[in-house]
PDB file of C-alpha atoms in Angstrom:
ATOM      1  CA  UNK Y  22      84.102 102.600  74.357  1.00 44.00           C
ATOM      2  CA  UNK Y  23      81.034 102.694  76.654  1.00 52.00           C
ATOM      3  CA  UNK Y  24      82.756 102.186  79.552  1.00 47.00           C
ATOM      4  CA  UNK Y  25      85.608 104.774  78.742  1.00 46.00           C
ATOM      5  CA  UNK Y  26      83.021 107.608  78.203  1.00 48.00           C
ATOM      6  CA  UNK Y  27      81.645 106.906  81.892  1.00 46.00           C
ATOM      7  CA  UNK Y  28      85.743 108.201  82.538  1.00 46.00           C
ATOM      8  CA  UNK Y  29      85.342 111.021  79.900  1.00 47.00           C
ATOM      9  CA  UNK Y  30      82.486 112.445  81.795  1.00 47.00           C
ATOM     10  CA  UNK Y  31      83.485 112.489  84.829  1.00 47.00           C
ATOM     11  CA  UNK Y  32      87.166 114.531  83.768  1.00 46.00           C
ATOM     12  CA  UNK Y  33      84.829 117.130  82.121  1.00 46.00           C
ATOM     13  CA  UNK Y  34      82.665 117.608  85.149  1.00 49.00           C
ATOM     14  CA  UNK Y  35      85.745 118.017  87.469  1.00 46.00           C
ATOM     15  CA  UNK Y  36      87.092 119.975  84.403  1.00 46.00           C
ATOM     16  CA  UNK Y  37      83.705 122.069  84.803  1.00 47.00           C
ATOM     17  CA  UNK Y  38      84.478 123.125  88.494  1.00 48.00           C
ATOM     18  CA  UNK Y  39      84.381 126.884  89.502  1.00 48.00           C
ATOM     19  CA  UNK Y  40      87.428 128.689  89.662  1.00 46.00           C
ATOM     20  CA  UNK Y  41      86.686 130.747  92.304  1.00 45.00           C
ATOM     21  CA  UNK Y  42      89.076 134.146  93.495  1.00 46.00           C
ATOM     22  CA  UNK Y  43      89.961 132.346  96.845  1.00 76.00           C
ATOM     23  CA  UNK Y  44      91.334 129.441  94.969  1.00 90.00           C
ATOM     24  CA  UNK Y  45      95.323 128.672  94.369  1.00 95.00           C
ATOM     25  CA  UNK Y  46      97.230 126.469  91.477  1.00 97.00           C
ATOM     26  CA  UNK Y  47      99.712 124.285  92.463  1.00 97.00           C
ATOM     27  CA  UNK Y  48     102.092 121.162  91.810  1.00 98.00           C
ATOM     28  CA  UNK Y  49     102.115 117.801  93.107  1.00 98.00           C
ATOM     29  CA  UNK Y  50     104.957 115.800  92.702  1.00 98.00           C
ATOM     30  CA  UNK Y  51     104.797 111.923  93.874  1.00 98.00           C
ATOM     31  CA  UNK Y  52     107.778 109.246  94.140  1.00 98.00           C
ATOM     32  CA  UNK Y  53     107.187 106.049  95.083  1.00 98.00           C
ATOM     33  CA  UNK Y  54     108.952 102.510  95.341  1.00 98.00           C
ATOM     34  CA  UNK Y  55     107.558  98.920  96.056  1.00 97.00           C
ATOM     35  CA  UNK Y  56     108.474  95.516  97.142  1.00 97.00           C
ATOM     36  CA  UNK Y  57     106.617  92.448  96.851  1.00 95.00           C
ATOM     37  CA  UNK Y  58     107.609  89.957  99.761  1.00 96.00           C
ATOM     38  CA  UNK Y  59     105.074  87.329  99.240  1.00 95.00           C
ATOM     39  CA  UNK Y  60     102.100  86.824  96.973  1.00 92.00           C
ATOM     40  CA  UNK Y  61     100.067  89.029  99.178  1.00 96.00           C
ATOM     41  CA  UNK Y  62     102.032  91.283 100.870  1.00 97.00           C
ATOM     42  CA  UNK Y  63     104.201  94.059 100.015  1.00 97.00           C
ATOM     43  CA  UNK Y  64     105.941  97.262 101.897  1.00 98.00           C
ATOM     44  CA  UNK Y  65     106.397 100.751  99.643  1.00 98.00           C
ATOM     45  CA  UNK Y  66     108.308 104.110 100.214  1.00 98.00           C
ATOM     46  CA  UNK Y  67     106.605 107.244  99.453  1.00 98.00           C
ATOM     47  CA  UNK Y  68     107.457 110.989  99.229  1.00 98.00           C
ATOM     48  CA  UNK Y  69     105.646 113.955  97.819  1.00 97.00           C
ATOM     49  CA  UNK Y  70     106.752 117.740  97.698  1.00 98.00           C
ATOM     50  CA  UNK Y  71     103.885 120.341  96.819  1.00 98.00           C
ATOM     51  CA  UNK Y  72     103.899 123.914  96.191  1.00 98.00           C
ATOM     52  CA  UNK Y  73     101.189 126.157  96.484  1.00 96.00           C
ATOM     53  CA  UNK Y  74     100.551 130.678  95.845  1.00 94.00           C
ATOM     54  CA  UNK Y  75     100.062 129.880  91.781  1.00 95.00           C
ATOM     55  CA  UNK Y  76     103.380 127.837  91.818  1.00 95.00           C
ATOM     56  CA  UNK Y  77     105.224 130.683  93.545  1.00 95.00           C
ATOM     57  CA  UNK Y  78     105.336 129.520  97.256  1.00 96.00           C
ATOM     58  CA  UNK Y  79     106.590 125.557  98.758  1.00 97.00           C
ATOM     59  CA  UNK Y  80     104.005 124.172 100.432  1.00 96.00           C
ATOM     60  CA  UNK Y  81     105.145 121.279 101.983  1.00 97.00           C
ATOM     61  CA  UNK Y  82     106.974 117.777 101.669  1.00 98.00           C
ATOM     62  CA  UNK Y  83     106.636 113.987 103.092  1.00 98.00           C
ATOM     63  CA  UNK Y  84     108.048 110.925 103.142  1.00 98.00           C
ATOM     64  CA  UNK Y  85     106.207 107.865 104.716  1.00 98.00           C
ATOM     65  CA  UNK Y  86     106.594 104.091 105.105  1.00 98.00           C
ATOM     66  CA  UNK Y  87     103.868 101.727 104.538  1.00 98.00           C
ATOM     67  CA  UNK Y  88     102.942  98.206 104.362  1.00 98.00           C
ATOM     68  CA  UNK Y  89      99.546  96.403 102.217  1.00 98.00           C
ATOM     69  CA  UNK Y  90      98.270  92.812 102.728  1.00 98.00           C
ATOM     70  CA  UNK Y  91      96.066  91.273 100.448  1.00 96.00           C
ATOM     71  CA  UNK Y  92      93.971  88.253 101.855  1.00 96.00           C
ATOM     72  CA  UNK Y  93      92.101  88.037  98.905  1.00 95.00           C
ATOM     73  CA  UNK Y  94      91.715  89.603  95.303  1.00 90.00           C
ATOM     74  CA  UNK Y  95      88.840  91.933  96.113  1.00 94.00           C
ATOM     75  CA  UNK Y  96      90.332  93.219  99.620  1.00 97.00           C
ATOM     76  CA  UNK Y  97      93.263  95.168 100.585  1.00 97.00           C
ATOM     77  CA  UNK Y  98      94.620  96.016 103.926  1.00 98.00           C
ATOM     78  CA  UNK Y  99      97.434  98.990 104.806  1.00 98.00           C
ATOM     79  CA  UNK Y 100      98.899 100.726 107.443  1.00 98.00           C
ATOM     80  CA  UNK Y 101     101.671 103.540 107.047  1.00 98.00           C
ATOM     81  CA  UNK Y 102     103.695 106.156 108.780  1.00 98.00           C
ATOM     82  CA  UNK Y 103     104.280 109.963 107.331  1.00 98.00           C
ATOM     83  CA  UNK Y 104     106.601 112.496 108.562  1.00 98.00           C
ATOM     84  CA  UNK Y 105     105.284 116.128 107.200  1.00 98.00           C
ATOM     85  CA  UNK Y 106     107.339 118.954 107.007  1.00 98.00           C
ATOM     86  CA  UNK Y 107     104.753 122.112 106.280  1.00 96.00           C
ATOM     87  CA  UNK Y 108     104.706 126.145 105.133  1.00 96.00           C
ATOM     88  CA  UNK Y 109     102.455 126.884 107.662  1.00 94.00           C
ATOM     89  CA  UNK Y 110     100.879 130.151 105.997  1.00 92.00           C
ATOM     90  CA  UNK Y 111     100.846 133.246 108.309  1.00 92.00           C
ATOM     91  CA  UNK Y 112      97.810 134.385 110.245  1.00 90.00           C
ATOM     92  CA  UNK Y 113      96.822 138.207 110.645  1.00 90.00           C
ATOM     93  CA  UNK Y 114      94.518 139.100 113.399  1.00 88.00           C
ATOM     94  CA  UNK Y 115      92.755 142.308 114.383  1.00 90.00           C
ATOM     95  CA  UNK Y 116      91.163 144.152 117.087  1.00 90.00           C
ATOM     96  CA  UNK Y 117      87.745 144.974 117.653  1.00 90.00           C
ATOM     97  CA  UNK Y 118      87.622 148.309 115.667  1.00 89.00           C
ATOM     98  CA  UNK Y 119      89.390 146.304 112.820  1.00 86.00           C
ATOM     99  CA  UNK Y 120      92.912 147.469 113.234  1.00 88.00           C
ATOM    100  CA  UNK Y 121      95.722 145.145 112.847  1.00 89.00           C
ATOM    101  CA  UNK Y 122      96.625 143.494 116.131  1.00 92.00           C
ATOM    102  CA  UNK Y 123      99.125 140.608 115.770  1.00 92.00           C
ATOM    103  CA  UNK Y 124     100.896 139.159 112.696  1.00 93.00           C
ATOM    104  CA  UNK Y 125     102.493 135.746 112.188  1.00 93.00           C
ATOM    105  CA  UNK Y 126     104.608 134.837 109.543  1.00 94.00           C
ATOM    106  CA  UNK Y 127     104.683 131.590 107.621  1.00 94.00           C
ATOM    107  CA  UNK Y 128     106.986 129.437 109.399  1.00 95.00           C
ATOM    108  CA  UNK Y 129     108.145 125.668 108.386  1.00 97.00           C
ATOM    109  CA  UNK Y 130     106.617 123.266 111.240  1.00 96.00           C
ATOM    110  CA  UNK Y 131     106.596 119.645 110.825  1.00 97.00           C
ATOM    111  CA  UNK Y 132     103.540 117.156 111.749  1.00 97.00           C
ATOM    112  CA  UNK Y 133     103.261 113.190 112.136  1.00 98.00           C
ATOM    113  CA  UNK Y 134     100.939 111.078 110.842  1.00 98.00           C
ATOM    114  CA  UNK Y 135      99.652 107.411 110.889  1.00 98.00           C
ATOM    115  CA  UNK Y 136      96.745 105.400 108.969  1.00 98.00           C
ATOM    116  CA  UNK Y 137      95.275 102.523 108.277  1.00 98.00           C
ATOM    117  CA  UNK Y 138      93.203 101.520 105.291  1.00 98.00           C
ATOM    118  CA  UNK Y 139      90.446  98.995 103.715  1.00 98.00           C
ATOM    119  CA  UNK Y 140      89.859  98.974 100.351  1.00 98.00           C
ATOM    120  CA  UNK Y 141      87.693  96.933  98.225  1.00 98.00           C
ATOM    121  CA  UNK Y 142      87.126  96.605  94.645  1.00 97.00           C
ATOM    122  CA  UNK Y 143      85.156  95.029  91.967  1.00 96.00           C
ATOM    123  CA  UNK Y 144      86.330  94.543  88.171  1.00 93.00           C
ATOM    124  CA  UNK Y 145      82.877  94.326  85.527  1.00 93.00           C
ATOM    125  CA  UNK Y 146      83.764  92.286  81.776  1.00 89.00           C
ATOM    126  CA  UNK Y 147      84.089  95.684  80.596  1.00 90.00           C
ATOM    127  CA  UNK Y 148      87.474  96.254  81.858  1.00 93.00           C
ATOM    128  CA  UNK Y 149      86.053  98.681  84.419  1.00 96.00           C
ATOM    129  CA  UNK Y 150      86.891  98.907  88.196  1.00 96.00           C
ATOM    130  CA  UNK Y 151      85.231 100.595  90.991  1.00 97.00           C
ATOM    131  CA  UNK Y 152      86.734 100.823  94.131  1.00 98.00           C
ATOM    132  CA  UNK Y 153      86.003 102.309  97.730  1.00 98.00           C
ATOM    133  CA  UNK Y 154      89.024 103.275 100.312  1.00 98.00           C
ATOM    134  CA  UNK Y 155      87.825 103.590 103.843  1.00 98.00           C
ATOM    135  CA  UNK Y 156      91.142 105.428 105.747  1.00 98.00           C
ATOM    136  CA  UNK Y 157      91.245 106.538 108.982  1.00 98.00           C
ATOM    137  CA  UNK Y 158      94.246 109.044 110.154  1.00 98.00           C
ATOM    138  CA  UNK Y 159      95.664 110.432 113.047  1.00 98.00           C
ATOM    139  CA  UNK Y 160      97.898 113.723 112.815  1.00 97.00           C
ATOM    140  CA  UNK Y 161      99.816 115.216 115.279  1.00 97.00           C
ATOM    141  CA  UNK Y 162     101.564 119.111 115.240  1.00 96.00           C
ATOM    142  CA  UNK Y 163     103.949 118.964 118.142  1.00 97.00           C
ATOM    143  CA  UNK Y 164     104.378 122.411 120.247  1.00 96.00           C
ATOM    144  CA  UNK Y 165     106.223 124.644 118.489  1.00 94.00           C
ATOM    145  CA  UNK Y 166     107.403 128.406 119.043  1.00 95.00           C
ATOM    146  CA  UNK Y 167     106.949 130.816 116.747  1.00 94.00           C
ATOM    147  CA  UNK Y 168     107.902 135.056 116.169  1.00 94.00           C
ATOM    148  CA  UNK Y 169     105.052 137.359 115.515  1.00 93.00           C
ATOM    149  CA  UNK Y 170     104.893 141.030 115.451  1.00 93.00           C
ATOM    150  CA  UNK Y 171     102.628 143.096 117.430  1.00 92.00           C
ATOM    151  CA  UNK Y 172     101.035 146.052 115.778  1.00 90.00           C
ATOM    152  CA  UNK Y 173      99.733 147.528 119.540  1.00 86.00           C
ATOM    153  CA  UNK Y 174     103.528 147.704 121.389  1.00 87.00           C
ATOM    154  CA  UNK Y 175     104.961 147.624 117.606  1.00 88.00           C
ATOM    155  CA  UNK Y 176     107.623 145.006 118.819  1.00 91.00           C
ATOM    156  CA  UNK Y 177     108.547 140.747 117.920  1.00 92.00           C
ATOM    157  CA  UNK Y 178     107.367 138.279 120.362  1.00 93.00           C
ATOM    158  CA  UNK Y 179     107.612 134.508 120.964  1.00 93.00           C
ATOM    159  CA  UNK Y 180     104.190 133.373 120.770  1.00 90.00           C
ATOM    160  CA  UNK Y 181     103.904 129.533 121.639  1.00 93.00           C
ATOM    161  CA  UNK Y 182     101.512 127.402 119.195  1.00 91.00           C
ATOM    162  CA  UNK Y 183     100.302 124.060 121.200  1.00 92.00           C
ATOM    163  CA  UNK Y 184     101.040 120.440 120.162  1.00 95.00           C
ATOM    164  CA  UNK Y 185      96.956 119.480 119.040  1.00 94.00           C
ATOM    165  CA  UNK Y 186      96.291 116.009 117.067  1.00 95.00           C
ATOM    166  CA  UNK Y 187      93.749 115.588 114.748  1.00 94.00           C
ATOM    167  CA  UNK Y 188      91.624 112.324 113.251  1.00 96.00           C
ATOM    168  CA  UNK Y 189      89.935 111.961 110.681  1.00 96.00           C
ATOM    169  CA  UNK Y 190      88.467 109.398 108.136  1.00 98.00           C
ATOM    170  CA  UNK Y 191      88.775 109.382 104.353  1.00 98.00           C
ATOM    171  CA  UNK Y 192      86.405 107.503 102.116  1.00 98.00           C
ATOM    172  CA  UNK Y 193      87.207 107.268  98.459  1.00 98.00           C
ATOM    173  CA  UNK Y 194      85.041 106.068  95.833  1.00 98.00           C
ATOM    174  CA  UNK Y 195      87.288 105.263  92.034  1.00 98.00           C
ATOM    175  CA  UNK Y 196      86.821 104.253  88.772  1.00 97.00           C
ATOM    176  CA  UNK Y 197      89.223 103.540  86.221  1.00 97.00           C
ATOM    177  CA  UNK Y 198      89.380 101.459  83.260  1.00 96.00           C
ATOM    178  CA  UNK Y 199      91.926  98.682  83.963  1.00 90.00           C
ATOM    179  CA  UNK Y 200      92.508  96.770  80.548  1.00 91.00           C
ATOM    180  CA  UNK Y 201      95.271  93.953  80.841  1.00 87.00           C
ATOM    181  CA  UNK Y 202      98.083  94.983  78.598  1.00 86.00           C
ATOM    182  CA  UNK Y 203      97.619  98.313  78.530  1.00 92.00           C
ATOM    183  CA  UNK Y 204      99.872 101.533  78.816  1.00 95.00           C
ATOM    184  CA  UNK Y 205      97.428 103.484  79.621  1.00 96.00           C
ATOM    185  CA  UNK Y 206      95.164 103.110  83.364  1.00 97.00           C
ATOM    186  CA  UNK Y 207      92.753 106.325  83.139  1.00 97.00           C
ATOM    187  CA  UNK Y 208      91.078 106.883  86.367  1.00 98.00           C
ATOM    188  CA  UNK Y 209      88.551 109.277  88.552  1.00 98.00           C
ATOM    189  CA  UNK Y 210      88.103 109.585  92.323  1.00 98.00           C
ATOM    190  CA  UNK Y 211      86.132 111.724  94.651  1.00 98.00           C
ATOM    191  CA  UNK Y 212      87.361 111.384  98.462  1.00 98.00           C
ATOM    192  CA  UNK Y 213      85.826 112.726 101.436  1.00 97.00           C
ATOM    193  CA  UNK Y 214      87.652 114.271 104.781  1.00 96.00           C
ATOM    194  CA  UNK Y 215      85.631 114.103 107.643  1.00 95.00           C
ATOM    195  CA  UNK Y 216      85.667 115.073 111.350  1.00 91.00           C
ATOM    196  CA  UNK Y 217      82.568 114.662 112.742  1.00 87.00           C
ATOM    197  CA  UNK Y 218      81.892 117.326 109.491  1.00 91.00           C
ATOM    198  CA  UNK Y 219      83.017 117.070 105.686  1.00 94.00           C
ATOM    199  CA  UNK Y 220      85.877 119.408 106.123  1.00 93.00           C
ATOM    200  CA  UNK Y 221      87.517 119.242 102.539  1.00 93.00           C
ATOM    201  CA  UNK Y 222      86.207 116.921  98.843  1.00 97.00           C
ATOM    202  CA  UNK Y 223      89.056 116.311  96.723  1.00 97.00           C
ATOM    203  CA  UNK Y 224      88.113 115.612  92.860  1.00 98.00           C
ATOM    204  CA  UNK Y 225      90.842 113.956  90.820  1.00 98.00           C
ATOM    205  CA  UNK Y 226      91.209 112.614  87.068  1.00 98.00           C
ATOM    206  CA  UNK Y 227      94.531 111.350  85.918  1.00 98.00           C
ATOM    207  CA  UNK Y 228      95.625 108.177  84.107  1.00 98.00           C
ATOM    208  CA  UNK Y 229      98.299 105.992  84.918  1.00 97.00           C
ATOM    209  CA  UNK Y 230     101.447 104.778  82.055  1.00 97.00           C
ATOM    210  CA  UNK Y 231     103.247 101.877  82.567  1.00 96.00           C
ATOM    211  CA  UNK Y 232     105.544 100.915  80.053  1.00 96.00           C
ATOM    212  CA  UNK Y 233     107.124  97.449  82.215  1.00 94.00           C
ATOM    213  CA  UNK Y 234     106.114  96.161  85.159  1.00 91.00           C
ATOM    214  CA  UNK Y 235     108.551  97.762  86.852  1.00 95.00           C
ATOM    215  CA  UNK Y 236     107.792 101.032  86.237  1.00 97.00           C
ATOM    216  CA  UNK Y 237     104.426 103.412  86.259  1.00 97.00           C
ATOM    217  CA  UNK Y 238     104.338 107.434  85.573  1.00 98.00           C
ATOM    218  CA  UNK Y 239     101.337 109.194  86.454  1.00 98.00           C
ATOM    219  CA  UNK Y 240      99.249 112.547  85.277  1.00 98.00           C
ATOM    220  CA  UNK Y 241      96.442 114.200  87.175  1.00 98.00           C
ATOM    221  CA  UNK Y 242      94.851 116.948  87.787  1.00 98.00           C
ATOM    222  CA  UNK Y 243      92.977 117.179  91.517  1.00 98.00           C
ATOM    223  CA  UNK Y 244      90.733 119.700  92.668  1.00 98.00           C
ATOM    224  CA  UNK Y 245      90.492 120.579  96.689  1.00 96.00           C
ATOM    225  CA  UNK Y 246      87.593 122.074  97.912  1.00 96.00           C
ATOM    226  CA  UNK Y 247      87.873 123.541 101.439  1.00 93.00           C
ATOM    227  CA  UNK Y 248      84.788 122.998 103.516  1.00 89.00           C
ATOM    228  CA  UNK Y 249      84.532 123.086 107.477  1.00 81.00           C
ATOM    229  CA  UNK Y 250      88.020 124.202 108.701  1.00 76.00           C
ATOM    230  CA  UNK Y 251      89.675 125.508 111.669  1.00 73.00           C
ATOM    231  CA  UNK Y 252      90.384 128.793 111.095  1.00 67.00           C
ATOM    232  CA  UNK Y 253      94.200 127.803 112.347  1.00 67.00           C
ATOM    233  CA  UNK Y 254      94.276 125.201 109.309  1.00 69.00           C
ATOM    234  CA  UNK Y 255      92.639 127.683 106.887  1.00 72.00           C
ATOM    235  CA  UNK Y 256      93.497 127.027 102.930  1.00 81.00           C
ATOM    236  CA  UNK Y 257      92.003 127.997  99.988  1.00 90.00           C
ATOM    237  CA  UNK Y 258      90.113 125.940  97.399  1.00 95.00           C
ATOM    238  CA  UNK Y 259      93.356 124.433  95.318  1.00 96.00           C
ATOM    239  CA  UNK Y 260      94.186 123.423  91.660  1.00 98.00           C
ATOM    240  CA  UNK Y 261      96.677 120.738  91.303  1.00 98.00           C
ATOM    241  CA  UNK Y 262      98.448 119.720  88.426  1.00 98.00           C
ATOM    242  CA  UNK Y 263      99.924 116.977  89.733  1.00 98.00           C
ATOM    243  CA  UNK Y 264     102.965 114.100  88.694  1.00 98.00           C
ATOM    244  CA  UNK Y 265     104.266 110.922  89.444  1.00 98.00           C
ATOM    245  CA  UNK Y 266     106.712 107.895  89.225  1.00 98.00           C
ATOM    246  CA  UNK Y 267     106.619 104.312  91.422  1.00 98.00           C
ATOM    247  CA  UNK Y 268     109.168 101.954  90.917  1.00 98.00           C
ATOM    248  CA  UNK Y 269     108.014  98.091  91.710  1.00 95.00           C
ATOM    249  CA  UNK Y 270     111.148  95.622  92.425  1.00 92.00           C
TER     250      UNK Y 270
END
């Protein structure tokens, strides 16, 4: 029970996070599928679809490939592919005297993305695991061109948005309390985006239920703090209520 309370507290501190006006609910859907080729190596399918405007507004969908090695127990290895298609939210800008001056609407835009991962872990006697997840990632908007209205000559214009790639590096830090047997696999993470600043934390508490082998469903609840963005990649802090299903063959 000790080692389930460390979980306990750390849902009611995410729990405890400030609901701020700038911030937005949402849903996160996963769906997942995994093969085991060997002993130590196994490819997966993945595909998310997210909404965000308190539920009202699609945010975005993926699907990626990916593939994880396993050279030894406390060491994992993975590299993927992910093909984004995004809401791009629109973008008002204004003059000097604070008149309107050009607006954008949202527009659908999709993005590519690679990664590659290292992840260790460590299980205690107590049935609890911790784990780090170094990831690096590479994304890249291709050139795209977009309508916007302009408020000056009060007409539509093309307006041409560069291709621009991005990296960054993720580092995850998780517990969860992994008891053999079990249906139930609670969990808490914190992970970190960074590009050469901490541009977003992501809280998360969720637990996993796996009735087989075969199959595990998922419940979480993941808070995203914004931090140092671009103003072109501007969101808002976001609650996620968030659910999921992987399929193991």
């Amino acid at each position: 029970m000790n080692t389930f309370k460390l979980l306990v507290v750390a849902a009611l501190t995410a729990m405890s996070l400030p609901m701020t006006a700038q911030s937005e609910t949402g849903l996160w859907m996963e769906l997942g599928a995994e093969k085991k080729l060997s002993k130590k190596f196994s490819v997966g399918l993945e595909a998310d679809l997210r909404t965000r405007n308190d539920l009202k507004t699609m945010d975005r969908w993926s699907i990626g490939l990916n593939a994880e090695y396993k050279p030894v127990k406390y060491l994992k290895l993975d590299a993927g592919y992910t093909l984004l298609n995004n809401n791009f939210r629109e973008d008002v800008s204004y003059n000097a005297d604070g008149s309107y001056n050009n607006w954008r609407p949202s527009y659908w835009g999709i993005r590519h993305r690679v990664n590659a991962s290292v992840t260790g872990t460590y299980k205690f006697q107590n049935n609890l695991r911790i784990s780090l997840r170094e990831r690096w990632q590479y994304t890249y908007r291709p050139e795209k061109t977009v309508t916007r209205w302009d408020f000056d000559n009060s007409w539509w214009e093309d307006k041409v948005r560069g291709g621009k790639g991005k990296n960054q590096l993720r580092s995850r830090l998780q517990l969860e309390y992994d008891k053999k047997g079990a249906l139930f696999t609670p969990y808490a993470n914190v992970e970190l985006y960074n590009s050469w600043a901490v541009e977003k934390i992501r809280y998360t508490i969720g637990t996993d239920y796996s009735p087989s082998k075969q199959h595990t469903f998922s419940l979480f609840y993941r808070y995203q703090n914004m931090k140092n963005v671009d103003v072109d990649e501007y969101d808002p802090d976001m609650h996620y209520i968030g659910v999921g299903y992987k399929f193991k063959f």
